[in-house]
mmCIF file of C-alpha atoms and ligand atoms in Angstrom:
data_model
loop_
_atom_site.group_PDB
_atom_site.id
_atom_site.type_symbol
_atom_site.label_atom_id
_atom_site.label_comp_id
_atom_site.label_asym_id
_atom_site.label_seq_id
_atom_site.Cartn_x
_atom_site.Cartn_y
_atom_site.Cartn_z
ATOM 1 C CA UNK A 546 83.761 25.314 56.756
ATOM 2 C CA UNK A 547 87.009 23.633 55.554
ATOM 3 C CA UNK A 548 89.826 23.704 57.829
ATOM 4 C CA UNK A 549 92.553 26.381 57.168
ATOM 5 C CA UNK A 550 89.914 27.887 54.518
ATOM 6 C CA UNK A 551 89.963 31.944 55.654
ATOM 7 C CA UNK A 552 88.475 33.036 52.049
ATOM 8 C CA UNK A 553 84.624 32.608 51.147
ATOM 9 C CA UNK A 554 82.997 32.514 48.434
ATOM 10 C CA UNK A 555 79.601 34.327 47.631
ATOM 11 C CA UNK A 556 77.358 32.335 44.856
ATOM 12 C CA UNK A 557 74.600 31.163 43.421
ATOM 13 C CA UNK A 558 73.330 30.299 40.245
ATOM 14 C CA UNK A 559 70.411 32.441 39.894
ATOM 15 C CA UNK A 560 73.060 35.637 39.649
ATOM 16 C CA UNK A 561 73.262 34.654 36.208
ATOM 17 C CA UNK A 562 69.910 34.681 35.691
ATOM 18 C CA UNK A 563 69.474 38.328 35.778
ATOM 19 C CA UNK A 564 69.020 39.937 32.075
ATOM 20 C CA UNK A 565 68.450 43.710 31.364
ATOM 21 C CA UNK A 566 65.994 43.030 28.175
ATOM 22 C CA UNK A 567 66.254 43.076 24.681
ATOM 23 C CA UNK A 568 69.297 45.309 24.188
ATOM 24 C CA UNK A 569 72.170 45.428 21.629
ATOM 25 C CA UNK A 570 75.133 47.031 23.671
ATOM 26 C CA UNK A 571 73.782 50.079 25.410
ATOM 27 C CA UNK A 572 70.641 50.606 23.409
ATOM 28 C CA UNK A 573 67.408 48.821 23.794
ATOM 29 C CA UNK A 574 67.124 46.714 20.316
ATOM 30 C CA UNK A 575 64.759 48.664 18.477
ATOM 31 C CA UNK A 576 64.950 49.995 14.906
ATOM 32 C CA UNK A 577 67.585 51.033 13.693
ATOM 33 C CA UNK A 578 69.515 49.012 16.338
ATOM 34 C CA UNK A 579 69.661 45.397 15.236
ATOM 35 C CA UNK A 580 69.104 42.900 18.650
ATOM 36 C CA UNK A 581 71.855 41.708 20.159
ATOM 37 C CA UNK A 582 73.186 41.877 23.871
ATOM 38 C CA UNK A 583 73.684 43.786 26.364
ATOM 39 C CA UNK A 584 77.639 44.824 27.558
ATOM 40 C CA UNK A 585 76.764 43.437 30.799
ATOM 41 C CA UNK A 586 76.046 39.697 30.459
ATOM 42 C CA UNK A 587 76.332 36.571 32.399
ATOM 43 C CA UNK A 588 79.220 34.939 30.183
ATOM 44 C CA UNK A 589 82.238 37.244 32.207
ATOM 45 C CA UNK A 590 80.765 36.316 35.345
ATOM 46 C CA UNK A 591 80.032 32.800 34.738
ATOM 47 C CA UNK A 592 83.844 32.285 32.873
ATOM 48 C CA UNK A 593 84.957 33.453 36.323
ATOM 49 C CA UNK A 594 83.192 30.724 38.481
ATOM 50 C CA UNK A 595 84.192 28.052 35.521
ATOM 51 C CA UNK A 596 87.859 29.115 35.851
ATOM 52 C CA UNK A 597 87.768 28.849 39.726
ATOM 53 C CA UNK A 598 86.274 25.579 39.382
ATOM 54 C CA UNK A 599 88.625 23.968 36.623
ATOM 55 C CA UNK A 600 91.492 25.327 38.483
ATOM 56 C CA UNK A 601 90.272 23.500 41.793
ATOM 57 C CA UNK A 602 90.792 26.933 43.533
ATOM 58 C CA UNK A 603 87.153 26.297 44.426
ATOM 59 C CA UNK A 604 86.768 23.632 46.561
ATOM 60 C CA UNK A 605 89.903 25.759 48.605
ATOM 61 C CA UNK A 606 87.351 28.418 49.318
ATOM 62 C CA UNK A 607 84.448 28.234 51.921
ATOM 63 C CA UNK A 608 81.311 28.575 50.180
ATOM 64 C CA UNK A 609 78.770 30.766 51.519
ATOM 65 C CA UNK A 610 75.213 30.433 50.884
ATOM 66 C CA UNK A 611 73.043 33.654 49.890
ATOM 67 C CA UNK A 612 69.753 34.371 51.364
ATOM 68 C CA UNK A 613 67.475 37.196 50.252
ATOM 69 C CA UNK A 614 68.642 41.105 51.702
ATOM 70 C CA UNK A 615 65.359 42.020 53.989
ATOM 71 C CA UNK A 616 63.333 45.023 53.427
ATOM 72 C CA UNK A 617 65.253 46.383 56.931
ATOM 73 C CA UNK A 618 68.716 45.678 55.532
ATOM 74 C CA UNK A 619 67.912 47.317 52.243
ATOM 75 C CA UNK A 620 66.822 50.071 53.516
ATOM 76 C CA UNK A 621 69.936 50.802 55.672
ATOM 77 C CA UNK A 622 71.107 52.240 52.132
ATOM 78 C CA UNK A 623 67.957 52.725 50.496
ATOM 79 C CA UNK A 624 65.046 54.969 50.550
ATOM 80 C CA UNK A 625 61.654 52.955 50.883
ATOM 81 C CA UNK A 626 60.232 54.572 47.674
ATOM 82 C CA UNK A 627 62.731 53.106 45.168
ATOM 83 C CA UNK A 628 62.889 49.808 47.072
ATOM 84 C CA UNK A 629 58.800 49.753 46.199
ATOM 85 C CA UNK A 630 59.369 50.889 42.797
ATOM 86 C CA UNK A 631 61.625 47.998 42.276
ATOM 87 C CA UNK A 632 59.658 45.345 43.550
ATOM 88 C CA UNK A 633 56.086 47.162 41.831
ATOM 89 C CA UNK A 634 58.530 46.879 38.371
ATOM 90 C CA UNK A 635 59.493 43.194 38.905
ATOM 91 C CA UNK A 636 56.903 41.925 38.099
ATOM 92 C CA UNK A 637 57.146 43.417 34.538
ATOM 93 C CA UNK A 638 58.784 42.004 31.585
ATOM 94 C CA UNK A 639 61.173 44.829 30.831
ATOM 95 C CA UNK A 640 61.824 48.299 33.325
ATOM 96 C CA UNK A 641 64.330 50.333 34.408
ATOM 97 C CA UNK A 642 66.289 51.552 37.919
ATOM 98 C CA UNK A 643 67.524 54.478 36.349
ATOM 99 C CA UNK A 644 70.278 56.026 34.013
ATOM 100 C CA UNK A 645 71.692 52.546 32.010
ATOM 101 C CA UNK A 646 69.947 50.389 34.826
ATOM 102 C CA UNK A 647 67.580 48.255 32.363
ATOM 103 C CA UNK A 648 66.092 45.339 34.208
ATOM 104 C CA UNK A 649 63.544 42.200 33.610
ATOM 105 C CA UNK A 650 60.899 40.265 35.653
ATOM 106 C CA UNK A 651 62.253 38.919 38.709
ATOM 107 C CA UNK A 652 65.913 40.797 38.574
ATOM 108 C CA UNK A 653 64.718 42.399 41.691
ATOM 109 C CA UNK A 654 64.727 39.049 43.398
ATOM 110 C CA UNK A 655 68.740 37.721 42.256
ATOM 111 C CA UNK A 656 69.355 41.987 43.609
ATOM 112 C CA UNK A 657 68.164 41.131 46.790
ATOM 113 C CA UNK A 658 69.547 37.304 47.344
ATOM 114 C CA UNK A 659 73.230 39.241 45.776
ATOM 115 C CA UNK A 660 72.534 42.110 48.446
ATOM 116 C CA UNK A 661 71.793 39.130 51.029
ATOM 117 C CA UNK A 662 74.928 37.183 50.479
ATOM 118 C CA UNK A 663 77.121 40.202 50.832
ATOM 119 C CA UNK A 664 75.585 40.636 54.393
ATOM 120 C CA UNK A 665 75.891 36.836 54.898
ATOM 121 C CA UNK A 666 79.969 37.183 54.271
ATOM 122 C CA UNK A 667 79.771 40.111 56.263
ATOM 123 C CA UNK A 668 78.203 37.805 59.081
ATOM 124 C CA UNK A 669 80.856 35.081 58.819
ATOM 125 C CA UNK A 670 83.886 37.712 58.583
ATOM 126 C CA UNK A 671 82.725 39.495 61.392
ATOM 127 C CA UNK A 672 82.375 36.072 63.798
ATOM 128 C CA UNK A 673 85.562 35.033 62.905
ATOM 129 C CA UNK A 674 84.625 32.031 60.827
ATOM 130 C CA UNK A 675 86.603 33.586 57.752
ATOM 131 C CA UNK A 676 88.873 37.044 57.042
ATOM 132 C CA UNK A 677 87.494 37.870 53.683
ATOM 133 C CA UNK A 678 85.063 37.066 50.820
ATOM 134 C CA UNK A 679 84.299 37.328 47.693
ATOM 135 C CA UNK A 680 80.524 38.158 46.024
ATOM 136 C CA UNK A 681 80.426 36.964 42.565
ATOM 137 C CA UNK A 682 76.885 37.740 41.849
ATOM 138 C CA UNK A 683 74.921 40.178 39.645
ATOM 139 C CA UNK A 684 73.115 41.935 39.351
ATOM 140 C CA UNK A 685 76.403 44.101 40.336
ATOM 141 C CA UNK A 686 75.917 47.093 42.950
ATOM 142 C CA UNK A 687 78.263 50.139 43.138
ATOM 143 C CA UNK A 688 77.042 52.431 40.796
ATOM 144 C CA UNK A 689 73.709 52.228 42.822
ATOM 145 C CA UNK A 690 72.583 55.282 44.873
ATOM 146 C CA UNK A 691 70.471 55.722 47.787
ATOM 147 C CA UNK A 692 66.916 56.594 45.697
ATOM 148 C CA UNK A 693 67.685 55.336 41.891
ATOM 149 C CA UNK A 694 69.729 52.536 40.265
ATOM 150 C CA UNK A 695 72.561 53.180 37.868
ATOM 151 C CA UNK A 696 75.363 51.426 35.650
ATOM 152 C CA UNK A 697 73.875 48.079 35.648
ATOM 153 C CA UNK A 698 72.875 48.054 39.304
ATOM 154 C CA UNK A 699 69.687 47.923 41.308
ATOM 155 C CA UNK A 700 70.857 47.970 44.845
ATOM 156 C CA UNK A 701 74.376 48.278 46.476
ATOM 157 C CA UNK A 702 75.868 45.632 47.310
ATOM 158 C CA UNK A 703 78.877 46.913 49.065
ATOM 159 C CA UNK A 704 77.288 49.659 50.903
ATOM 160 C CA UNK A 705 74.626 47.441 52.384
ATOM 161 C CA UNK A 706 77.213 44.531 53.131
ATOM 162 C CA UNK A 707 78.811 48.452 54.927
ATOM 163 C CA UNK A 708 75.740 49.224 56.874
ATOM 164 C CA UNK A 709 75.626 45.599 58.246
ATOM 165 C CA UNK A 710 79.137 46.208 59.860
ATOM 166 C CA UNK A 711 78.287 49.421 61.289
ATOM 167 C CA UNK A 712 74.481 48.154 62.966
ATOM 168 C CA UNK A 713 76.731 45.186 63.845
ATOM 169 C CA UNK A 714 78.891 47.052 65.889
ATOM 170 C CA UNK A 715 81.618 48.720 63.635
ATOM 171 C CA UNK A 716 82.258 51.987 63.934
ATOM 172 C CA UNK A 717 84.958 52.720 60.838
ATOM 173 C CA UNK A 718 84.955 50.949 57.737
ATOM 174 C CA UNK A 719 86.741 52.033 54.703
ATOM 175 C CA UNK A 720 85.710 51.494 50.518
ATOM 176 C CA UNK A 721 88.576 51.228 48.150
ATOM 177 C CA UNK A 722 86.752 51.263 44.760
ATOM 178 C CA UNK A 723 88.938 49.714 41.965
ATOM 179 C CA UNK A 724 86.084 49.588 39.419
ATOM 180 C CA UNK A 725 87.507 51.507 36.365
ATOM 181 C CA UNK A 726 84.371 53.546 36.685
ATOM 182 C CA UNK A 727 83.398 55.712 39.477
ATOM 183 C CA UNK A 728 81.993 54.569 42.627
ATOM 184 C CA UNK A 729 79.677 56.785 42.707
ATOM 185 C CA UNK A 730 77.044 54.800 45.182
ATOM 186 C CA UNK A 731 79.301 54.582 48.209
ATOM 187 C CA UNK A 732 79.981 58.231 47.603
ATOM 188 C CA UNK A 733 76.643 59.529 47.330
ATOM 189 C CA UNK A 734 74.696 57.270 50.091
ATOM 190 C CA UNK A 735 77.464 57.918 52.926
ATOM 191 C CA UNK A 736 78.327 61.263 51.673
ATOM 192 C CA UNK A 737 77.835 62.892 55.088
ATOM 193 C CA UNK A 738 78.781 59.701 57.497
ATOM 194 C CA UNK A 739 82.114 60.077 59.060
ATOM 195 C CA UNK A 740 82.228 56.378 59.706
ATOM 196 C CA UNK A 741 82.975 55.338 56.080
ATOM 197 C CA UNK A 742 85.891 56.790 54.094
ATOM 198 C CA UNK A 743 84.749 56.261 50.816
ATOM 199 C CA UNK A 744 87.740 55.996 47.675
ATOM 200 C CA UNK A 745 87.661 55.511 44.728
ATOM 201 C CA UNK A 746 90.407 55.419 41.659
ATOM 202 C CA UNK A 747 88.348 55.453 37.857
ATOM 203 C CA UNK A 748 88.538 56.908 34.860
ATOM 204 C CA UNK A 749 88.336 60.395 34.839
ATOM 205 C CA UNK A 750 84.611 61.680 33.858
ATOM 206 C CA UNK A 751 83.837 58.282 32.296
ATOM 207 C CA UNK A 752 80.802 56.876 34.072
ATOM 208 C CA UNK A 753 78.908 58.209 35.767
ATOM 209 C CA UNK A 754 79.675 61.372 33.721
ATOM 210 C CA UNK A 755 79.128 63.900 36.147
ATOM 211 C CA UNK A 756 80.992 62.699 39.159
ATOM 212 C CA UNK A 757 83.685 62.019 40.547
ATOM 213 C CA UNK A 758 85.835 64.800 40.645
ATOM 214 C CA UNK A 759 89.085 65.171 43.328
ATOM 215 C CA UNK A 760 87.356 68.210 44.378
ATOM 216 C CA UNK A 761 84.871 66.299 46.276
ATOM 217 C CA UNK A 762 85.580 65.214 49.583
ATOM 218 C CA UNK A 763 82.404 64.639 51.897
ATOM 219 C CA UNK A 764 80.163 67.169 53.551
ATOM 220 C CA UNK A 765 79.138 68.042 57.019
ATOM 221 C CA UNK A 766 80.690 65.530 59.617
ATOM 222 C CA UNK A 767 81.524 63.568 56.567
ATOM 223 C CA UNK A 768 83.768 66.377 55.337
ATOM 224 C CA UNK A 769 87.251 64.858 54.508
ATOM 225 C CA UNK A 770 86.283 61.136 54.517
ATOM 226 C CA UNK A 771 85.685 61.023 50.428
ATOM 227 C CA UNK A 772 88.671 60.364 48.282
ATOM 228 C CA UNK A 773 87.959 60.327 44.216
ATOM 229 C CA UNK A 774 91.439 59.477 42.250
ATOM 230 C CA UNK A 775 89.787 60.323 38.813
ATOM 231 C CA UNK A 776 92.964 59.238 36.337
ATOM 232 C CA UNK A 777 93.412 60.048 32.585
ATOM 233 C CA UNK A 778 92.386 57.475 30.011
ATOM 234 C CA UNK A 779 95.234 54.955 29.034
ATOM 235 C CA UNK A 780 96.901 54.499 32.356
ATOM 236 C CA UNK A 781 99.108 51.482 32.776
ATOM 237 C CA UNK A 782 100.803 49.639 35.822
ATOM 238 C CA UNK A 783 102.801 52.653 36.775
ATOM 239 C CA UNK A 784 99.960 55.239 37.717
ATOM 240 C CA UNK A 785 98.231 52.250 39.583
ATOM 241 C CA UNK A 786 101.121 51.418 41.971
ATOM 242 C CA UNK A 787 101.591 55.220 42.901
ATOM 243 C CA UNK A 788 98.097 55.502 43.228
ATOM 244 C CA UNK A 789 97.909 52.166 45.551
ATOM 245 C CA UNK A 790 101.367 53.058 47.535
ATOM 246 C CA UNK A 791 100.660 57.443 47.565
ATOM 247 C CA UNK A 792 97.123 57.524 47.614
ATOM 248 C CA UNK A 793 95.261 54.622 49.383
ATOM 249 C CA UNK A 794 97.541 53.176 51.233
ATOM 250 C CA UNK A 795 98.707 55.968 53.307
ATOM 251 C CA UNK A 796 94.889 56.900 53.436
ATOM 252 C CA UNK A 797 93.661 53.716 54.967
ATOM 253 C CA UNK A 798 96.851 54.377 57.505
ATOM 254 C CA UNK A 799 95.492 57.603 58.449
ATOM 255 C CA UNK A 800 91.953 56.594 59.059
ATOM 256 C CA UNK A 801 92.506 52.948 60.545
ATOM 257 C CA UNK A 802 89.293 51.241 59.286
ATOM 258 C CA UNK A 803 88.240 47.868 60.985
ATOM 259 C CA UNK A 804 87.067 46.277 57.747
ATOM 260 C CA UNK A 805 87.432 47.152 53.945
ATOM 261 C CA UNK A 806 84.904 46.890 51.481
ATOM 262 C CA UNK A 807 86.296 46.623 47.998
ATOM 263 C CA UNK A 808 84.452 47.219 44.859
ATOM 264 C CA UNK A 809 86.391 45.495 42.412
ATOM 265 C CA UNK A 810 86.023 45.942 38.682
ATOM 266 C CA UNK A 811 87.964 44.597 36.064
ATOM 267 C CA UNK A 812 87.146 46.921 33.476
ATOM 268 C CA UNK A 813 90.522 48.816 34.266
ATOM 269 C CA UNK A 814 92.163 45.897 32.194
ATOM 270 C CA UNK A 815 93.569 45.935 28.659
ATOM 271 C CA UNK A 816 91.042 44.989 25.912
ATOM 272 C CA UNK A 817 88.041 46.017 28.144
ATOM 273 C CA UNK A 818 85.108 47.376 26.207
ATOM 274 C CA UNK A 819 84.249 49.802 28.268
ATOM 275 C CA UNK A 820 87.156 51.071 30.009
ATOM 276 C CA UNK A 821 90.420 53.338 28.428
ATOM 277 C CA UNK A 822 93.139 51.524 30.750
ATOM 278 C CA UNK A 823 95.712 48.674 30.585
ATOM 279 C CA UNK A 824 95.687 46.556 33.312
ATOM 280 C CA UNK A 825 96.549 42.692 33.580
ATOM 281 C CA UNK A 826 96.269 40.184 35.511
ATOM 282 C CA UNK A 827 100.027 40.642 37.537
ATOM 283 C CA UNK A 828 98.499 44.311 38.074
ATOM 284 C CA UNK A 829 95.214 43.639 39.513
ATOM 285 C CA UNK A 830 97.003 41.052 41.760
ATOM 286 C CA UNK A 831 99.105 43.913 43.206
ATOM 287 C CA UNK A 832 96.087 46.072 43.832
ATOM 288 C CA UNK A 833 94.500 42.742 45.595
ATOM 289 C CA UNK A 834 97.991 41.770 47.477
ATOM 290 C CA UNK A 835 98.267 45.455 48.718
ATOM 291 C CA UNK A 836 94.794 46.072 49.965
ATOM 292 C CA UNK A 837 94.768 42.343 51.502
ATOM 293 C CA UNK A 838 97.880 43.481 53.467
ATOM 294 C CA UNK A 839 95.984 47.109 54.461
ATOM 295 C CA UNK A 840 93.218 45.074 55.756
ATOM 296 C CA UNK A 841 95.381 42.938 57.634
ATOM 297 C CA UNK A 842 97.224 45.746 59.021
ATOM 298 C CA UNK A 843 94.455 47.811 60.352
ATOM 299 C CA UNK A 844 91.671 45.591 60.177
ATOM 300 C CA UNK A 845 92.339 41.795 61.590
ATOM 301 C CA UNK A 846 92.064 40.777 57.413
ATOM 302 C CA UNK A 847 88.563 41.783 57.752
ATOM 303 C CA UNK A 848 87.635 42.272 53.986
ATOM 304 C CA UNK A 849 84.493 41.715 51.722
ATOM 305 C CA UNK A 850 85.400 41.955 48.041
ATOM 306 C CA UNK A 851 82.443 42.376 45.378
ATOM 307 C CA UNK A 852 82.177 41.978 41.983
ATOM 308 C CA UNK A 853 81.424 45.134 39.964
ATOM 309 C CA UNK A 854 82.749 45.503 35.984
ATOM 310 C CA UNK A 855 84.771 43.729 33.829
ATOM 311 C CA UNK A 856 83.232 42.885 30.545
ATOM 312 C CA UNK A 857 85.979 41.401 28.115
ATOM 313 C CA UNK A 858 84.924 37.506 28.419
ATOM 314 C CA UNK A 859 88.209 35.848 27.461
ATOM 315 C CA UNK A 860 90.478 38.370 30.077
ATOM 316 C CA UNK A 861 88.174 38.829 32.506
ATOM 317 C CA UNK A 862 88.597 35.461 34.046
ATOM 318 C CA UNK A 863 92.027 35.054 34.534
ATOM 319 C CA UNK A 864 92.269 38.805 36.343
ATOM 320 C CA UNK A 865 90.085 37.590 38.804
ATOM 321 C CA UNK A 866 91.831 34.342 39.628
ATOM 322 C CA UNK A 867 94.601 36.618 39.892
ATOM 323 C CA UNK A 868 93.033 38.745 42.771
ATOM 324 C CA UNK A 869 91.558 35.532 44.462
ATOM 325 C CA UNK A 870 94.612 34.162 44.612
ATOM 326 C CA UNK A 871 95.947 37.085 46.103
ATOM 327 C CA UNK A 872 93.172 38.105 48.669
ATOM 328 C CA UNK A 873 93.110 34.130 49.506
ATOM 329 C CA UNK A 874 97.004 33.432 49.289
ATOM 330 C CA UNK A 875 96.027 30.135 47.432
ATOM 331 C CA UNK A 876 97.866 29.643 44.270
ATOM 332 C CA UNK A 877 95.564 27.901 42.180
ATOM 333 C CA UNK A 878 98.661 27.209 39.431
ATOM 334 C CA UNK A 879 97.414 28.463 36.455
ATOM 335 C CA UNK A 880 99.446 30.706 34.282
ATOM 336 C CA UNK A 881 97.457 33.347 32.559
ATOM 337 C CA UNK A 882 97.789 33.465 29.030
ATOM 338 C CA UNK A 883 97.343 36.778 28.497
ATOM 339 C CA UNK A 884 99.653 37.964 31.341
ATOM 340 C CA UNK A 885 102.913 37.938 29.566
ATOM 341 C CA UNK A 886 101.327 40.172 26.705
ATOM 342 C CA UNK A 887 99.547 42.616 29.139
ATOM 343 C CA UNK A 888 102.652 42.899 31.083
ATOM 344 C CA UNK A 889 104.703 43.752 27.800
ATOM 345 C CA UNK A 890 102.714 46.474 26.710
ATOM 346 C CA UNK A 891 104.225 49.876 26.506
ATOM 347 C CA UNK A 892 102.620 52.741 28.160
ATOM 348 C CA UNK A 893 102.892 51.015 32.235
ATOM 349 C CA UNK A 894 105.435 53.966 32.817
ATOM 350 C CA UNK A 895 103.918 56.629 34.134
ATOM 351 C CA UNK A 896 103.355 59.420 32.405
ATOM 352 C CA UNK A 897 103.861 63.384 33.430
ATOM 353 C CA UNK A 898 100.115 63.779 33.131
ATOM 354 C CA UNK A 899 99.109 60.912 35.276
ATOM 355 C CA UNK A 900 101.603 61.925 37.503
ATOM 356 C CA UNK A 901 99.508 64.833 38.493
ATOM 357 C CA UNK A 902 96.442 63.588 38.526
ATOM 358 C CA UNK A 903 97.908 61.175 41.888
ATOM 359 C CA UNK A 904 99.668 64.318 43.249
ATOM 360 C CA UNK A 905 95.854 65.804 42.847
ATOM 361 C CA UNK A 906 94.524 62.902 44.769
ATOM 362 C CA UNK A 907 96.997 62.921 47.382
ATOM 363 C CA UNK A 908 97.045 66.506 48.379
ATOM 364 C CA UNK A 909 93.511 65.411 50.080
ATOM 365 C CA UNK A 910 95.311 63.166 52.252
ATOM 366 C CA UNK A 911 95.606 66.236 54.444
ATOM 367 C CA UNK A 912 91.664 66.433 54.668
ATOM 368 C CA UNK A 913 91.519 63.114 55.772
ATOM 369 C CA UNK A 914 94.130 63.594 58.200
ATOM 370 C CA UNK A 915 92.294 66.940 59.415
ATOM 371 C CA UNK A 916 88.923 65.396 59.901
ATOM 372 C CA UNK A 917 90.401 62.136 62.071
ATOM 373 C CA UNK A 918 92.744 64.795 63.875
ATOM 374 C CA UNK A 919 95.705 62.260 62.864
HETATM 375 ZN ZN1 ZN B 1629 82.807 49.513 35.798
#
């Protein structure tokens, strides 16, 4: 480890290796659907790493190595069946997880070493070596449930970097899902765990389509500790920053977690194919600056960050840079390009509608509070 480095870095090139099949957007390439690609390639991703190391913002980080999840630590989160069904399908040329979760021969294996370098960072956080990380690796993880893969992702990522903490010794740890879709794994696999307050802020009924909702906070002794923010389509900076400083903010006060997991997606930003918001770059960094703080508040800086959406190639790059530089507090000196522009678009008031959908959210606060008897 480099002295003074206190950010790591999660890679490997084999994450890019991953490829769903012969797709054209959503749609496996087959008549009338001319072949093309997939939304969810390697170029984002890889653009990312490039940008990191052109800016020399890499060599500032502490690289950790991956090494492949075990069948123990996957099954913290997962349920044996599926994890057999995923390595029995691996060894075919083309399969599927589940519900938009096409995958190819030997996916299974860059899931696992991705899975196995979030527990890695978890490892290093938790010994004091660093106080946070960053996975950049596919395949990505949060849409992933317990028995079946969705949204691009075979396991979870997150939640099994989660489930590390807690066998480690943990005994709160908080999600704050940024993704502009819903983070529906985390949700659904500690559902009924009171030692995970899951949140997440997405698009409302966007992806998955059928989750979600504000109504649905937890079950059983989990009851209270799940926090959806489900937003209109078209939000800008405004309904961010009330949902950051209202909603999350005051909810990670309230339950005190000792490390933060963070989903982060990109796919919130301007230009995104498959989100409906605005973000750029300056507004992701707030989100990043804000939860960096939280975790440093309540948490020693314990944070693992992983890579979820974010599928416009040219802006996707420069919005993560943006929340490195904020999680790492390195400025790596590049000026986006696109940040002036994003920044200048109308619409980052917000709006009477949005408005209510964060006064939604944070009427729950009171569950959470009820449930830690805060
Ligand atoms: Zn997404």
């Amino acid at each position: 480890m480099k002295m003074g480095t206190r950010t790591g870095l999660v890679w490997h090139e084999t994450f890019m290796w991953h490829q769903q099949g012969k797709f054209s957007g959503l749609m496996p390439a087959i008549y009338p659907v001319q072949p093309g690609h997939h939304y969810e390639t390697p170029e984002s991703k890889r653009r990312i790493k490039n940008l990191f190391d052109a800016s020399g913002l890499t060599r500032k980080l502490a690289h950790i190595e991956p090494r492949p999840a075990t069948d123990a630590e996957l099954q913290r989160v997962h349920k044996p069946d599926y994890l057999a069904q995923l390595a029995r399908d691996n060894e075919l040329p083309e399969a599927s997880a589940g519900f938009d979760a096409p995958f190819s021969r030997g996916s299974f294996d860059f899931a696992r070493l991705a899975a196995g370098g979030a527990i890695e960072a978890v490892d290093q956080i938790l010994k004091g070596d660093l106080d946070n990380a960053y996975l950049l690796a596919r395949p990505v993880g949060h849409h992933a449930e317990s028995g079946i893969g969705k949204g691009f992702c075979l396991v979870n990522n997150a939640s099994i970097a989660a489930a590390h903490a807690l066998a480690s010794g943990l005994e709160r740890v908080a999600f704050v899902d940024v993704d502009v879709h819903h983070g529906n794994g985390a949700e659904e696999i500690f559902w009924r765990d009171p030692r995970v307050l899951t949140i997440s802020v997405h698009q409302d009924r966007w992806f998955p389509p059928d989750t979600g909702d504000v109504s649905a906070v937890g079950e059983g002794p989990g009851k209270g500790f799940n926090l959806n923010i489900p937003l209109p389509a078209g939000c800008g900076f405004g309904a961010y920053k009330a949902v950051v400083d209202e909603v999350i903010v005051p909810a990670l006060e309230i339950y005190r977690p000792q490390m933060l997991f963070v989903p982060f997606g990109f796919d919130a930003g301007a230009q995104d194919p498959l989100g409906r918001m605005i973000l750029g770059s300056n507004h992701f960094r707030y989100i990043a600056s804000e939860l960096r703080a939280a975790s440093q508040r309540h948490c020693g800086g314990k944070m693992l960050v992983t890579h979820e959406g974010g599928y416009n190639e040219a802006t996707t790059p420069f919005m993560a840079l943006a929340m490195i530089e904020a999680v790492s507090g390195i400025d790596s000196g590049v000026t986006d390009p696109y940040g002036a522009i994003m920044d200048g678009m109308p619409g980052h008031e917000i709006l009477p509608h949005q408005r209510a959908a964060v006064d939604a959210a944070r009427a729950n606060l009171d569950g959470i509070r009820a449930a830690t008897g805060a």
